[in-house]
Short mmCIF file of C-alpha atoms in Angstrom, two decimals:
data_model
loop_
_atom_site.label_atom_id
_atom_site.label_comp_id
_atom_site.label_asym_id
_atom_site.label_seq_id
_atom_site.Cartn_x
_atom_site.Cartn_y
_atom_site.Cartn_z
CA UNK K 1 91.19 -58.80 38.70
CA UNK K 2 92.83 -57.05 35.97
CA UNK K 3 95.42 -54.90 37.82
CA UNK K 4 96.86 -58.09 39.05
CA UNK K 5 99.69 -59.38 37.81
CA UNK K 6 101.25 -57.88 34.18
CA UNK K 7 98.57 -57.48 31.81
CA UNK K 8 100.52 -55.11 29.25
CA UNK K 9 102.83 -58.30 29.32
CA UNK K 10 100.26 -60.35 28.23
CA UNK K 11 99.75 -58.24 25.08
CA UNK K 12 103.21 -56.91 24.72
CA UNK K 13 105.07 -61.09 24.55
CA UNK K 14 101.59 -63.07 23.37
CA UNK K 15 98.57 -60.65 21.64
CA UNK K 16 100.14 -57.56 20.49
CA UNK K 17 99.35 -58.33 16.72
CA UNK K 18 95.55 -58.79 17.77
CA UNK K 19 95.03 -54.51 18.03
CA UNK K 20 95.94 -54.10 14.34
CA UNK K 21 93.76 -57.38 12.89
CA UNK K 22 90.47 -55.62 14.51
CA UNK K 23 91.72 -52.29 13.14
CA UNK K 24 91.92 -53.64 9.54
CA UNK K 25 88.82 -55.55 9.56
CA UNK K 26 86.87 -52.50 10.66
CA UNK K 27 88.73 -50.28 8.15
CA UNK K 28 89.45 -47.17 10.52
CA UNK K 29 90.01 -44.19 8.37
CA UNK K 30 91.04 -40.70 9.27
CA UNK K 31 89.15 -38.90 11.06
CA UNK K 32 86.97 -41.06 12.36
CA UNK K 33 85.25 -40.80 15.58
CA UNK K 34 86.38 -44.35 17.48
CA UNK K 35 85.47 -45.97 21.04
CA UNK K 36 87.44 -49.32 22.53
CA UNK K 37 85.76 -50.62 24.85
CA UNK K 38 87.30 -52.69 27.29
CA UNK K 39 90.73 -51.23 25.92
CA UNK K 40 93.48 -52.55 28.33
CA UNK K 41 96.31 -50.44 27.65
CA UNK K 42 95.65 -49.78 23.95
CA UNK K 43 95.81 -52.94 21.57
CA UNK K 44 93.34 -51.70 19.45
CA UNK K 45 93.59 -47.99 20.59
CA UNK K 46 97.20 -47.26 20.01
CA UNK K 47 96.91 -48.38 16.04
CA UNK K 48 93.55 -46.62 15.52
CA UNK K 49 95.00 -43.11 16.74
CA UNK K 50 97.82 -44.04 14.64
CA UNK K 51 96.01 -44.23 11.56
CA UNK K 52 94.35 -40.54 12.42
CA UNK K 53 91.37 -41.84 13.87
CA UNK K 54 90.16 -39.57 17.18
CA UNK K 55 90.58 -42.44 19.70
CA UNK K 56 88.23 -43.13 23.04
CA UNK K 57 89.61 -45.79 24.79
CA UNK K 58 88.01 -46.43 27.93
CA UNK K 59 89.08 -49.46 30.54
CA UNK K 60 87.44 -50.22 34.22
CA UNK K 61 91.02 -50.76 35.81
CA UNK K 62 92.61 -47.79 36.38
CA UNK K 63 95.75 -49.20 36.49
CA UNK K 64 95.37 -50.18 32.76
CA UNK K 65 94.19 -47.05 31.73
CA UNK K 66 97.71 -45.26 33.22
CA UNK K 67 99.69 -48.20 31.48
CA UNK K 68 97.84 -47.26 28.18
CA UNK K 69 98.52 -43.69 28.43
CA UNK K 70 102.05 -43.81 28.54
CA UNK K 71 102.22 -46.65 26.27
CA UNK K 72 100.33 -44.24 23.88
CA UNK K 73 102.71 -41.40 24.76
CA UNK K 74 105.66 -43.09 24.17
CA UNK K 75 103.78 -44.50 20.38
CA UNK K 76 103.11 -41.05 19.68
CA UNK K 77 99.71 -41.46 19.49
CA UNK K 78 96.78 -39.02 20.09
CA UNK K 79 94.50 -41.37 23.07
CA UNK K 80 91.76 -39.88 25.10
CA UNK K 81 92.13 -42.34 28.22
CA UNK K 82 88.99 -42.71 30.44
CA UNK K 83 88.08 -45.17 33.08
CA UNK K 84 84.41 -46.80 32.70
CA UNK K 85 82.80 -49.40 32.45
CA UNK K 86 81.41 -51.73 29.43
CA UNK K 87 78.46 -52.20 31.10
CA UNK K 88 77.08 -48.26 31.75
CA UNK K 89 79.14 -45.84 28.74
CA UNK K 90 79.65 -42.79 29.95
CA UNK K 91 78.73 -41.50 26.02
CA UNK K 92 76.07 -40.14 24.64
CA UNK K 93 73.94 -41.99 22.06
CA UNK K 94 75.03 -42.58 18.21
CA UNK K 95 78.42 -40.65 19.95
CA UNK K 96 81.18 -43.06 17.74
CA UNK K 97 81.86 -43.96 13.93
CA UNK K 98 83.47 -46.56 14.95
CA UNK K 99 83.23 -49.00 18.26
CA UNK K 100 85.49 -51.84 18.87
CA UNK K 101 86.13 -54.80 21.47
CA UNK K 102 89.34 -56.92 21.26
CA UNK K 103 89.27 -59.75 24.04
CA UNK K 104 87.52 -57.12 26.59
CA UNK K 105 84.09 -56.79 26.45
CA UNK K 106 83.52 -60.44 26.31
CA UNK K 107 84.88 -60.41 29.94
CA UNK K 108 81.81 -58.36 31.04
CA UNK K 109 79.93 -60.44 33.17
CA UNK K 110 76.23 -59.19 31.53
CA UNK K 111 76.38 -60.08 27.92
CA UNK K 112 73.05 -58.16 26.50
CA UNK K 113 73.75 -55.33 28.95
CA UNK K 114 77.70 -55.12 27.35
CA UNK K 115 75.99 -55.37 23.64
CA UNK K 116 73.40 -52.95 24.20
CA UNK K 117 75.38 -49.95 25.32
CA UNK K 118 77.96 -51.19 22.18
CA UNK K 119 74.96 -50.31 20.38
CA UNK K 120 73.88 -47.48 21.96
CA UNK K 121 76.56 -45.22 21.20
CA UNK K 122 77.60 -46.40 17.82
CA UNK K 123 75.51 -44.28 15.08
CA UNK K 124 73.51 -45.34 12.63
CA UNK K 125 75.56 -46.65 10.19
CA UNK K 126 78.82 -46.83 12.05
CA UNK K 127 80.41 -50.33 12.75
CA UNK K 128 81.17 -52.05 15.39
CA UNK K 129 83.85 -54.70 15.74
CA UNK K 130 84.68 -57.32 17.80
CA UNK K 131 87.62 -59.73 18.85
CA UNK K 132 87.16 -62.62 20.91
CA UNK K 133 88.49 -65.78 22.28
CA UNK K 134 86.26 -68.82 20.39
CA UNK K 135 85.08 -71.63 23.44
CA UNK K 136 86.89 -74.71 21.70
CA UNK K 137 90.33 -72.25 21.28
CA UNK K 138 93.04 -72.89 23.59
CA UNK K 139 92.06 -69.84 25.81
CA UNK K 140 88.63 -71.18 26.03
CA UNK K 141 89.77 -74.40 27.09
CA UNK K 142 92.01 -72.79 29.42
CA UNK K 143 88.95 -71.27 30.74
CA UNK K 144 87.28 -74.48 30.79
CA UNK K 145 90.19 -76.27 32.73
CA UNK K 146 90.02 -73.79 35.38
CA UNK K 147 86.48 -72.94 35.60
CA UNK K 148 85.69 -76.13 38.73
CA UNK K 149 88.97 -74.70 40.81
CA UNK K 150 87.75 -71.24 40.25
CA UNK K 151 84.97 -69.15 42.49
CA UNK K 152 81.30 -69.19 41.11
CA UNK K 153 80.41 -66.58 38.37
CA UNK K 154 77.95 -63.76 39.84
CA UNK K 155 74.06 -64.45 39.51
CA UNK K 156 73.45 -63.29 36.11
CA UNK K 157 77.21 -63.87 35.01
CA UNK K 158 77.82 -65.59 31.40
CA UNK K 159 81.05 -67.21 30.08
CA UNK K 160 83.37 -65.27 28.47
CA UNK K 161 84.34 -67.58 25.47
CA UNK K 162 80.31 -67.60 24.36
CA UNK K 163 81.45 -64.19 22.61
CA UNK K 164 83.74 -66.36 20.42
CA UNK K 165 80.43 -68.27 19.13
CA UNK K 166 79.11 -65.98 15.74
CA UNK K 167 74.99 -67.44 17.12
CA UNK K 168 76.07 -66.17 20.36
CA UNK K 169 76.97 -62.43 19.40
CA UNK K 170 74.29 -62.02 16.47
CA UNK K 171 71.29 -63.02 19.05
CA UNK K 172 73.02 -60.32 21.43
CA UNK K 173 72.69 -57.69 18.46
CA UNK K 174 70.10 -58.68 17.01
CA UNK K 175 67.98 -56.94 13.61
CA UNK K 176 69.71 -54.41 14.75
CA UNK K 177 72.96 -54.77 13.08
CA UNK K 178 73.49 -55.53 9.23
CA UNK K 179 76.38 -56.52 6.64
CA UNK K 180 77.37 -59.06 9.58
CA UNK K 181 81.31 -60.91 8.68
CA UNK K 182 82.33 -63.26 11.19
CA UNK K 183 85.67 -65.34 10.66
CA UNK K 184 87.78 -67.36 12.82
CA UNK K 185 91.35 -67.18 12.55
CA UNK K 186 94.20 -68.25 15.09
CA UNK K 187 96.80 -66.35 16.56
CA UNK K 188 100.23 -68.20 16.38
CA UNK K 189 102.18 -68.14 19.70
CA UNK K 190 106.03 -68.86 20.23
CA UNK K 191 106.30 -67.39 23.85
CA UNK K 192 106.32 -70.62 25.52
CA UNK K 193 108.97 -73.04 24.88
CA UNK K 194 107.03 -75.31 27.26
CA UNK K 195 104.21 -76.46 28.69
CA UNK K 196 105.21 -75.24 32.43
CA UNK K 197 106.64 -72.29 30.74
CA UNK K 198 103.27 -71.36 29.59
CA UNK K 199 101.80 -71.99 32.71
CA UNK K 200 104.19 -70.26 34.69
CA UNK K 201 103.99 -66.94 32.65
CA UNK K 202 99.76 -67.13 33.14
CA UNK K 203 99.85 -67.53 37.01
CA UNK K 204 102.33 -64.70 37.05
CA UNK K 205 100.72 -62.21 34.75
CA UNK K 206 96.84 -63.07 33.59
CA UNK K 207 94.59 -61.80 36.36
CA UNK K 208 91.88 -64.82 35.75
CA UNK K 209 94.46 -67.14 36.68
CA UNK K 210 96.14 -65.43 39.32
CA UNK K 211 92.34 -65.32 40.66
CA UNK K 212 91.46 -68.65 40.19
CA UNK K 213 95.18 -69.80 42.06
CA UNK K 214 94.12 -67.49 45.05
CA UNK K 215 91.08 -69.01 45.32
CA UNK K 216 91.99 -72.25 45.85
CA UNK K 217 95.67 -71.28 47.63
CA UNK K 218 94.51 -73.15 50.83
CA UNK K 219 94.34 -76.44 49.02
CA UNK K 220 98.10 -77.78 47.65
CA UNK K 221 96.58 -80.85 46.56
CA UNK K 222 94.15 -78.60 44.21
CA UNK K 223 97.08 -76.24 43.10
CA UNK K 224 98.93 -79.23 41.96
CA UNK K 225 96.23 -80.35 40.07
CA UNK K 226 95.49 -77.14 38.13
CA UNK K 227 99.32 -76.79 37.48
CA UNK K 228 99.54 -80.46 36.26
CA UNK K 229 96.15 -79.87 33.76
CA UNK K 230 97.54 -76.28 33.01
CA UNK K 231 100.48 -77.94 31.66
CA UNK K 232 98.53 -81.17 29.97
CA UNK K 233 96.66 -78.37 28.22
CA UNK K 234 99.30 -76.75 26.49
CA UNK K 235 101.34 -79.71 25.91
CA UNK K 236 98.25 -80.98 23.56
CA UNK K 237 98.09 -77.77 21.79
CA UNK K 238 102.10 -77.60 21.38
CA UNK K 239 102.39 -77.68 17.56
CA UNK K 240 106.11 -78.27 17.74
CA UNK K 241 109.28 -76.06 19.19
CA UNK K 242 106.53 -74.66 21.89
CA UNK K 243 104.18 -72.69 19.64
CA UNK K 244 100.92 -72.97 19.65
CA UNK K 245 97.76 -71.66 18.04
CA UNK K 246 95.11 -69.32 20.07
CA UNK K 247 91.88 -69.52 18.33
CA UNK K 248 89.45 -66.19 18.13
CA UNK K 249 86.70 -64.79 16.16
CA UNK K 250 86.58 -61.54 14.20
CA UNK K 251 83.07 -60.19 14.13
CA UNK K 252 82.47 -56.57 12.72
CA UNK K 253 78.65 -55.38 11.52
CA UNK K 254 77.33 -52.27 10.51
CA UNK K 255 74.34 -50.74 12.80
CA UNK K 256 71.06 -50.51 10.96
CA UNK K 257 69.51 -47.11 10.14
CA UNK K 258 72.43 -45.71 8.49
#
């Protein structure tokens, strides 16, 4: 799903300042022994190696993982690119300082299974932090808006936005985490100077939507539909001039044991 359409052109024209937010609130030093899970093609990754951290970043499409390592060569930065998967980390226990998420590993469909190996390889001590899309945010409600034209989740499967709930995350984690600082902020967006302009750009570039269009491509009447609420959507978000606000949560905790 995610090497279709334009991904990087999601975060390079709407998220790009999201990286460095979850790289301040986790305080990545020099040094520092860092994972991003989930990583795209290096939001969070890119800054972190930046700052002289010794970046993992690790992505299941492989086609994001190329587009991060030459976005990373062309930053400059040191990036150890790997493709695998949230759900099974190829890393060995207490392996990372540091472990971060920004929009990513609230997309895996097993939510204890994704927080567990976040966990796992973070050592005592180390943080981990986490950036995600809140349910009553405009990307959750995009989610929402699409979710009856879109194919059923797999069995097991939980929504992506429940990451943006603080309850959600901390019974994930558990007593195992500590010094717990959850915030929700908003992202302010000026890509769009409409409604269809918005919606346009997502069924071009965001592989949920492109999904969720080819799903129900057959059916004109339901592709007008979705267009039509796609639009309604971001015309009742439109704060004026096109922008908009994208709400998300910033969760970081230390693991206990430290």
């Amino acid at each position: 799903m995610w090497a279709l359409g334009d991904y990087p052109a999601v975060v390079r024209d709407v998220i790009s300042e999201l990286g460095p937010v979850l790289v301040d609130a986790c305080g990545i030093r020099p040094g520092e022994r860092v994972l991003d899970v989930a990583a795209g093609d290096g939001n969070v990754a890119i800054p972190a190696a930046l700052r002289g951290a010794h970046v993992v970043a690790g992505d299941l499409t492989p086609e994001l993982v190329e587009a991060g390592t030459r976005r990373a060569g062309a930053a400059g930065a040191q990036v150890d690119w790997r493709v695998e998967d949230a759900e099974a980390l190829p890393h060995p226990d207490a392996a990372f300082d540091v472990v971060t998420s920004c929009v990513g590993v609230m997309f895996a469909p097993h939510h204890q299974q994704a927080a567990d190996e976040l966990l796992r390889v973070t050592r005592p001590g180390g943080r981990i932090g986490l950036l995600s899309w809140t349910p009553e945010g405009f990307i959750g409600q995009m989610f929402a808006v699409m979710r009856p034209y879109a194919l059923p989740p797999p069995p097991g499967a939980q929504p992506p936005p429940l990451w943006g709930r603080p309850e959600h995350v901390l019974e994930l984690l558990g007593d195992r985490v500590e010094d717990v600082v959850a915030t929700r902020r908003a992202l302010r967006v000026g890509a769009f100077g409409t409604g269809q302009a918005f919606r346009d750009f997502f069924k071009a570039c965001y592989g949920p939507t492109i999904v969720t269009y080819r799903h129900i491509a057959g059916d004109p009447e339901r592709v007008a539909a979705l267009d039509a609420e796609l639009v309604a959507l971001a015309e009742r978000h439109d704060l004026g001039g096109g922008a908009m606000e994208f709400e998300y949560l910033v969760l970081t905790a230390r693991r206990a044991g430290g």
